[in-house]
Short mmCIF file of C-alpha atoms in Angstrom, two decimals:
data_model
loop_
_atom_site.label_atom_id
_atom_site.label_comp_id
_atom_site.label_asym_id
_atom_site.label_seq_id
_atom_site.Cartn_x
_atom_site.Cartn_y
_atom_site.Cartn_z
CA MET A 1185 -0.13 0.61 0.13
CA GLU A 1186 3.10 2.16 0.50
CA ILE A 1187 3.74 2.49 -2.73
CA LYS A 1188 0.25 3.36 -3.77
CA THR A 1189 0.32 5.96 -0.78
CA THR A 1190 2.25 7.06 -3.05
CA ILE A 1191 1.50 7.34 -6.12
CA LYS A 1192 -1.02 8.70 -4.57
CA ALA A 1193 0.97 12.00 -2.74
CA THR A 1194 2.76 12.61 -6.00
CA ALA A 1195 -0.47 12.20 -8.93
CA PHE A 1196 -1.60 15.06 -6.38
CA VAL A 1197 1.43 17.18 -6.04
CA MET A 1198 1.80 16.36 -9.98
CA LEU A 1199 -2.63 18.34 -9.48
CA ILE A 1200 -1.33 21.65 -7.37
CA ALA A 1201 2.07 22.51 -9.99
CA GLY A 1202 -0.15 21.82 -13.51
CA ALA A 1203 -2.27 23.98 -11.14
CA ILE A 1204 -0.39 26.71 -10.69
CA ALA A 1205 1.35 26.08 -14.05
CA ALA A 1206 -1.71 26.46 -15.71
CA THR A 1207 -2.44 30.14 -13.57
CA SER A 1208 0.76 31.14 -14.29
CA CYS A 1209 1.52 30.93 -18.00
CA ASN A 1210 -2.59 32.23 -17.84
CA ASN A 1211 -1.29 35.17 -16.34
CA ASN A 1212 1.22 35.54 -18.44
CA LYS A 1213 -1.50 35.24 -21.38
CA ASN A 1214 -2.79 38.50 -19.76
CA GLN A 1215 0.34 40.14 -19.69
CA ASN A 1216 2.00 39.74 -23.44
CA LYS A 1217 -1.79 41.12 -24.25
CA MET A 1218 -1.21 44.58 -21.74
CA ASN A 1219 2.20 44.33 -22.92
CA GLU A 1220 0.37 44.75 -26.72
CA ASN A 1221 -1.88 46.97 -25.94
CA ASN A 1222 -0.05 49.54 -22.98
CA THR A 1223 3.67 49.09 -22.69
CA SER A 1224 6.26 50.79 -23.94
CA LEU A 1225 7.58 49.63 -27.84
CA PHE A 1226 11.36 48.80 -26.77
CA PRO A 1227 13.05 48.20 -24.05
CA LYS A 1228 14.17 51.05 -21.90
CA GLY A 1229 18.01 49.73 -22.47
CA GLU A 1230 20.58 51.50 -20.69
CA LYS A 1231 21.45 54.31 -18.44
CA LEU A 1232 22.81 57.42 -20.39
CA SER A 1233 26.27 59.23 -18.73
CA ASN A 1234 25.19 62.00 -16.49
CA ASP A 1235 28.01 63.64 -18.60
CA TRP A 1236 26.19 64.42 -21.00
CA PHE A 1237 22.07 63.92 -19.61
CA SER A 1238 20.38 65.14 -16.61
CA GLY A 1239 18.01 62.77 -14.02
CA ASN A 1240 17.48 58.88 -15.47
CA ALA A 1241 17.66 58.91 -18.41
CA PHE A 1242 17.96 55.98 -21.43
CA LEU A 1243 18.65 54.11 -24.58
CA GLN A 1244 17.69 51.68 -26.08
CA THR A 1245 20.01 51.12 -29.28
CA LEU A 1246 17.93 50.55 -32.36
CA LEU A 1247 20.22 50.25 -35.38
CA ALA A 1248 23.87 51.67 -35.66
CA ARG A 1249 25.36 53.36 -38.91
CA ASP A 1250 26.00 51.25 -41.86
CA LYS A 1251 26.63 51.51 -45.79
CA ASN A 1252 22.81 53.20 -46.68
CA ASN A 1253 21.87 54.34 -42.81
CA ASP A 1254 24.04 57.56 -42.77
CA PHE A 1255 22.35 58.22 -38.79
CA ALA A 1256 22.56 56.42 -35.22
CA LEU A 1257 18.88 55.04 -34.41
CA GLY A 1258 17.69 54.73 -30.77
CA SER A 1259 14.74 54.48 -28.24
CA VAL A 1260 15.30 57.17 -25.00
CA THR A 1261 13.36 56.82 -22.33
CA PHE A 1262 13.03 60.33 -19.94
CA GLU A 1263 12.33 59.71 -16.09
CA ALA A 1264 10.25 62.53 -15.07
CA GLY A 1265 12.58 65.69 -14.96
CA ALA A 1266 15.55 63.46 -17.08
CA ARG A 1267 16.84 65.94 -19.78
CA THR A 1268 19.67 66.53 -21.53
CA HIS A 1269 22.34 68.41 -22.07
CA TRP A 1270 22.45 72.16 -24.75
CA HIS A 1271 23.31 70.17 -27.67
CA THR A 1272 23.69 70.14 -31.52
CA HIS A 1273 23.32 68.27 -34.19
CA PRO A 1274 25.92 69.14 -37.36
CA LYS A 1275 23.16 67.25 -39.88
CA GLY A 1276 20.01 68.14 -37.31
CA GLN A 1277 18.20 64.33 -35.33
CA VAL A 1278 14.15 63.94 -36.10
CA LEU A 1279 12.09 62.78 -32.83
CA ILE A 1280 9.55 60.20 -32.80
CA ILE A 1281 7.54 60.46 -29.67
CA THR A 1282 5.82 57.58 -28.85
CA GLU A 1283 5.27 58.04 -25.19
CA GLY A 1284 4.27 60.49 -23.09
CA GLU A 1285 4.62 64.15 -22.56
CA GLY A 1286 8.20 66.54 -21.82
CA PHE A 1287 9.54 69.59 -24.24
CA TYR A 1288 12.08 70.69 -26.39
CA GLN A 1289 13.44 74.13 -26.28
CA GLU A 1290 16.42 75.91 -29.16
CA LYS A 1291 17.94 78.10 -27.35
CA GLY A 1292 16.33 81.53 -27.63
CA LYS A 1293 13.44 81.06 -27.54
CA PRO A 1294 10.30 79.20 -26.19
CA ALA A 1295 9.69 75.89 -25.32
CA GLN A 1296 7.13 72.63 -27.54
CA ARG A 1297 5.74 70.76 -25.47
CA ILE A 1298 6.31 67.70 -27.04
CA LYS A 1299 3.93 63.95 -26.32
CA LYS A 1300 3.17 60.46 -28.53
CA GLY A 1301 2.42 60.73 -31.51
CA ASP A 1302 5.25 64.46 -32.59
CA VAL A 1303 8.24 64.36 -34.94
CA VAL A 1304 10.49 67.22 -34.92
CA ASN A 1305 12.68 67.50 -37.20
CA ILE A 1306 15.66 69.67 -35.86
CA PRO A 1307 17.75 71.53 -37.74
CA GLU A 1308 21.71 71.64 -38.38
CA ASN A 1309 23.52 74.15 -35.24
CA VAL A 1310 20.75 74.79 -33.35
CA GLU A 1311 21.84 74.63 -29.73
CA HIS A 1312 18.45 72.87 -28.16
CA TRP A 1313 17.57 70.28 -25.52
CA HIS A 1314 14.77 67.92 -24.57
CA GLY A 1315 13.50 65.72 -21.99
CA ALA A 1316 10.49 65.06 -20.33
CA THR A 1317 8.44 67.28 -18.00
CA ALA A 1318 9.52 67.67 -14.33
CA ASN A 1319 6.38 65.14 -13.34
CA THR A 1320 5.57 62.77 -16.15
CA LYS A 1321 7.71 60.85 -18.52
CA MET A 1322 9.00 60.42 -22.27
CA VAL A 1323 10.37 58.91 -24.42
CA HIS A 1324 11.24 59.44 -28.58
CA ILE A 1325 13.28 57.77 -31.03
CA ALA A 1326 15.79 59.38 -32.54
CA LEU A 1327 18.17 59.40 -36.18
CA THR A 1328 20.39 61.30 -36.10
CA ASN A 1329 22.38 62.46 -39.29
CA TYR A 1330 26.72 61.57 -38.85
CA GLU A 1331 28.51 65.15 -40.80
CA GLY A 1332 31.77 62.53 -41.47
CA GLU A 1333 32.09 61.17 -38.09
CA GLN A 1334 30.42 63.13 -36.06
CA ASN A 1335 26.28 63.03 -34.83
CA VAL A 1336 25.92 65.36 -31.54
CA THR A 1337 28.23 68.51 -30.26
CA TRP A 1338 27.09 68.17 -26.08
CA LEU A 1339 26.91 71.13 -24.41
CA LYS A 1340 26.54 73.18 -20.98
CA PRO A 1341 23.45 71.53 -18.81
CA VAL A 1342 20.39 73.12 -18.19
CA THR A 1343 19.50 74.09 -15.71
CA ASP A 1344 17.05 73.48 -12.43
CA GLU A 1345 16.50 76.92 -13.28
CA GLU A 1346 15.58 76.84 -16.77
CA PHE A 1347 13.50 73.44 -16.41
CA SER A 1348 11.87 74.67 -13.39
CA GLU A 1349 10.30 78.19 -15.91
CA VAL A 1350 9.35 76.02 -19.11
CA ASN A 1351 7.01 73.87 -16.10
CA LYS A 1352 5.70 76.52 -14.93
CA MET B 504 -42.39 91.05 -22.21
CA GLU B 505 -41.08 89.53 -25.75
CA ILE B 506 -37.62 90.38 -26.27
CA LYS B 507 -37.20 89.36 -22.17
CA THR B 508 -39.15 85.41 -24.04
CA THR B 509 -36.67 85.54 -26.39
CA ILE B 510 -33.54 86.03 -23.96
CA LYS B 511 -34.80 83.77 -21.32
CA ALA B 512 -35.31 80.86 -24.95
CA THR B 513 -31.66 82.08 -25.84
CA ALA B 514 -30.47 81.53 -22.06
CA PHE B 515 -31.94 77.81 -22.27
CA VAL B 516 -31.23 77.30 -25.38
CA MET B 517 -27.19 78.11 -24.70
CA LEU B 518 -27.72 76.35 -21.53
CA ILE B 519 -27.82 73.09 -23.35
CA ALA B 520 -25.15 74.32 -26.08
CA GLY B 521 -22.59 74.23 -23.06
CA ALA B 522 -23.89 71.31 -21.53
CA ILE B 523 -24.15 69.57 -24.76
CA ALA B 524 -20.49 70.84 -25.76
CA ALA B 525 -19.39 70.37 -22.01
CA THR B 526 -20.56 66.11 -22.75
CA SER B 527 -18.30 66.16 -25.83
CA CYS B 528 -15.12 68.00 -24.31
CA ASN B 529 -15.23 65.44 -21.53
CA ASN B 530 -15.97 62.46 -24.30
CA ASN B 531 -12.79 64.37 -26.40
CA LYS B 532 -10.46 63.95 -22.84
CA ASN B 533 -11.54 60.04 -21.98
CA GLN B 534 -10.64 59.23 -25.86
CA ASN B 535 -7.89 61.47 -25.65
CA LYS B 536 -6.85 59.77 -22.14
CA MET B 537 -7.44 56.43 -23.71
CA ASN B 538 -5.46 57.16 -26.68
CA GLU B 539 -2.08 57.58 -24.76
CA ASN B 540 -2.53 53.90 -23.25
CA ASN B 541 -4.03 51.92 -25.98
CA THR B 542 -4.45 53.14 -29.44
CA SER B 543 -2.04 53.51 -32.70
CA LEU B 544 1.32 55.76 -32.45
CA PHE B 545 0.11 57.56 -35.73
CA PRO B 546 -3.21 58.44 -37.60
CA LYS B 547 -3.96 56.02 -40.32
CA GLY B 548 -3.48 58.50 -43.18
CA GLU B 549 -4.76 57.60 -47.22
CA LYS B 550 -5.39 54.70 -48.41
CA LEU B 551 -2.22 53.62 -50.62
CA SER B 552 -2.76 52.36 -54.23
CA ASN B 553 -3.86 49.10 -54.79
CA ASP B 554 -1.32 48.81 -57.95
CA TRP B 555 1.23 48.80 -55.03
CA PHE B 556 -0.49 47.11 -51.72
CA SER B 557 -2.49 44.00 -52.27
CA GLY B 558 -5.97 44.31 -50.14
CA ASN B 559 -6.54 47.57 -46.88
CA ALA B 560 -3.50 49.92 -46.60
CA PHE B 561 -2.55 52.53 -45.44
CA LEU B 562 0.19 55.75 -44.69
CA GLN B 563 0.39 58.68 -42.99
CA THR B 564 3.48 60.75 -44.34
CA LEU B 565 5.85 61.48 -41.61
CA LEU B 566 8.34 63.32 -42.35
CA ALA B 567 9.07 63.92 -46.75
CA ARG B 568 13.05 63.82 -48.00
CA ASP B 569 15.15 67.15 -47.68
CA LYS B 570 18.82 68.52 -47.03
CA ASN B 571 20.29 66.56 -44.09
CA ASN B 572 17.54 63.64 -44.44
CA ASP B 573 18.27 61.61 -47.04
CA PHE B 574 15.32 59.44 -46.64
CA ALA B 575 10.82 59.27 -46.42
CA LEU B 576 9.47 58.86 -43.03
CA GLY B 577 6.10 57.73 -43.05
CA SER B 578 4.19 55.07 -41.19
CA VAL B 579 2.78 52.19 -42.74
CA THR B 580 -0.69 50.12 -41.55
CA PHE B 581 -1.83 46.95 -43.19
CA GLU B 582 -5.58 45.59 -42.62
CA ALA B 583 -5.10 41.53 -41.95
CA GLY B 584 -4.65 40.44 -45.25
CA ALA B 585 -2.77 43.65 -46.87
CA ARG B 586 0.62 43.92 -48.89
CA THR B 587 3.21 45.69 -50.28
CA HIS B 588 3.81 44.10 -54.00
CA TRP B 589 7.45 41.94 -54.55
CA HIS B 590 9.99 45.14 -54.71
CA THR B 591 13.00 46.58 -54.12
CA HIS B 592 15.23 49.22 -52.79
CA PRO B 593 17.82 51.00 -54.17
CA LYS B 594 19.40 51.89 -50.36
CA GLY B 595 17.86 50.00 -48.64
CA GLN B 596 14.97 50.52 -46.56
CA VAL B 597 14.02 50.03 -42.48
CA LEU B 598 11.16 48.80 -40.54
CA ILE B 599 10.09 49.89 -36.82
CA ILE B 600 6.95 47.85 -36.42
CA THR B 601 4.83 49.74 -34.21
CA GLU B 602 1.97 47.79 -33.70
CA GLY B 603 0.26 44.17 -34.02
CA GLU B 604 2.20 41.49 -35.93
CA GLY B 605 2.88 40.15 -39.45
CA PHE B 606 5.35 38.96 -42.43
CA TYR B 607 8.75 40.02 -43.72
CA GLN B 608 9.60 37.52 -46.54
CA GLU B 609 12.72 37.85 -48.91
CA LYS B 610 12.60 36.12 -52.41
CA GLY B 611 14.01 32.58 -52.61
CA LYS B 612 13.84 32.35 -48.78
CA PRO B 613 11.55 31.30 -45.48
CA ALA B 614 8.67 34.39 -44.84
CA GLN B 615 10.53 35.93 -40.81
CA ARG B 616 7.12 37.05 -38.01
CA ILE B 617 7.24 40.44 -37.10
CA LYS B 618 6.06 42.34 -34.60
CA LYS B 619 5.14 45.66 -32.71
CA GLY B 620 9.09 46.72 -31.05
CA ASP B 621 11.03 44.48 -34.16
CA VAL B 622 13.31 46.84 -36.69
CA VAL B 623 14.13 45.96 -39.39
CA ASN B 624 17.03 46.84 -41.59
CA ILE B 625 16.38 45.76 -45.38
CA PRO B 626 18.70 45.67 -47.73
CA GLU B 627 19.53 47.38 -50.43
CA ASN B 628 18.74 45.55 -54.14
CA VAL B 629 16.59 42.76 -52.62
CA GLU B 630 13.62 40.86 -52.85
CA HIS B 631 11.23 41.10 -50.69
CA TRP B 632 7.09 42.23 -49.94
CA HIS B 633 6.45 43.04 -46.30
CA GLY B 634 2.44 43.26 -44.44
CA ALA B 635 0.53 41.84 -41.69
CA THR B 636 -0.63 37.77 -41.03
CA ALA B 637 -3.96 36.58 -42.23
CA ASN B 638 -4.95 37.81 -39.51
CA THR B 639 -3.84 40.23 -37.89
CA LYS B 640 -2.97 43.97 -38.81
CA MET B 641 0.19 45.03 -38.69
CA VAL B 642 1.93 48.63 -38.38
CA HIS B 643 5.50 50.13 -39.06
CA ILE B 644 7.52 53.13 -39.64
CA ALA B 645 8.80 52.92 -42.69
CA LEU B 646 12.10 54.91 -43.39
CA THR B 647 12.60 54.94 -47.49
CA ASN B 648 16.74 55.30 -48.20
CA TYR B 649 16.36 57.05 -51.62
CA GLU B 650 19.17 56.78 -54.09
CA GLY B 651 18.89 59.84 -56.46
CA GLU B 652 16.01 60.95 -56.91
CA GLN B 653 14.86 57.17 -56.32
CA ASN B 654 13.84 54.81 -53.16
CA VAL B 655 11.90 52.60 -54.75
CA THR B 656 11.22 49.92 -57.69
CA TRP B 657 8.04 47.80 -57.50
CA LEU B 658 7.19 44.67 -59.30
CA LYS B 659 4.69 41.49 -59.26
CA PRO B 660 1.93 41.75 -57.08
CA VAL B 661 2.39 38.71 -53.28
CA THR B 662 -0.27 36.12 -55.23
CA ASP B 663 -2.98 34.29 -52.52
CA GLU B 664 -1.36 31.08 -52.58
CA GLU B 665 2.35 32.05 -52.24
CA PHE B 666 0.03 34.92 -48.62
CA SER B 667 -1.83 31.55 -47.63
CA GLU B 668 1.70 29.78 -47.82
CA VAL B 669 3.27 31.67 -44.92
CA ASN B 670 -0.06 31.98 -42.78
CA LYS B 671 -0.26 28.09 -42.39
#
């Protein structure tokens, strides 16, 4: 009878394990369904250096420059309050905002609110910054054209005073 | 008293109109909130010609070629069953899948399933097609590089037999 009991006990354990697996599987399915509809297009990627970004910004590289594509392509996630330093691009940059809301500002001009679905065509050699608002995250695809070996020149940080001013 | 009645009646109409406007405004707000989380990144745009696309495909232009950006940028929506004809690009194309699931197939190779979050770097002068699956829609950003004045050469339609084969 000992063997029979063991079999029964094993069957019971397997039944429970199966039930847990089924539940977990179901959760994953729901999770995927949720991802499909609600969550970010790309992974967040690696944290970007505070040498060039204030706060928590992240880069997921999508494509490196190659013989056909004379640009770098990546997804940049700015947590609330995060932003680039002031900078210029020698051959411009295109931003495609894929999530949230933030700012784009050219030196000496008022900041523009940018949000999911917007496309910004940044001219060459114009000092500017972009990033989240103080209270919302912002995610954009960045398509950064090259001129020779260069595609960006970093300048000074956007100060807390400058950032507060556009968030008023 | 006639004037007073008219004023009263006008006030009543304005009250009703205001209430309708407020409700409609509120609906818009909710709609925007829903868009932010759940719906497509870009509008569907204009239907693409069946000279080059099978089924219902749509283009929302995001950016035309200019002095910095040597490519056309657009969002293409393929309803279930829709696909491009076979075609080539003289300087390649990059697809960024933003919604749903579909196929990318190079001539003589098995079709690849592509889905939200995938990036496809299509080589120059390789005959291929892309589109939805038979049962799901697919939306992608298309970044199409130019060589001279040309960025695509259209070839034959993907037949129903070819399309059925990859959907098996």
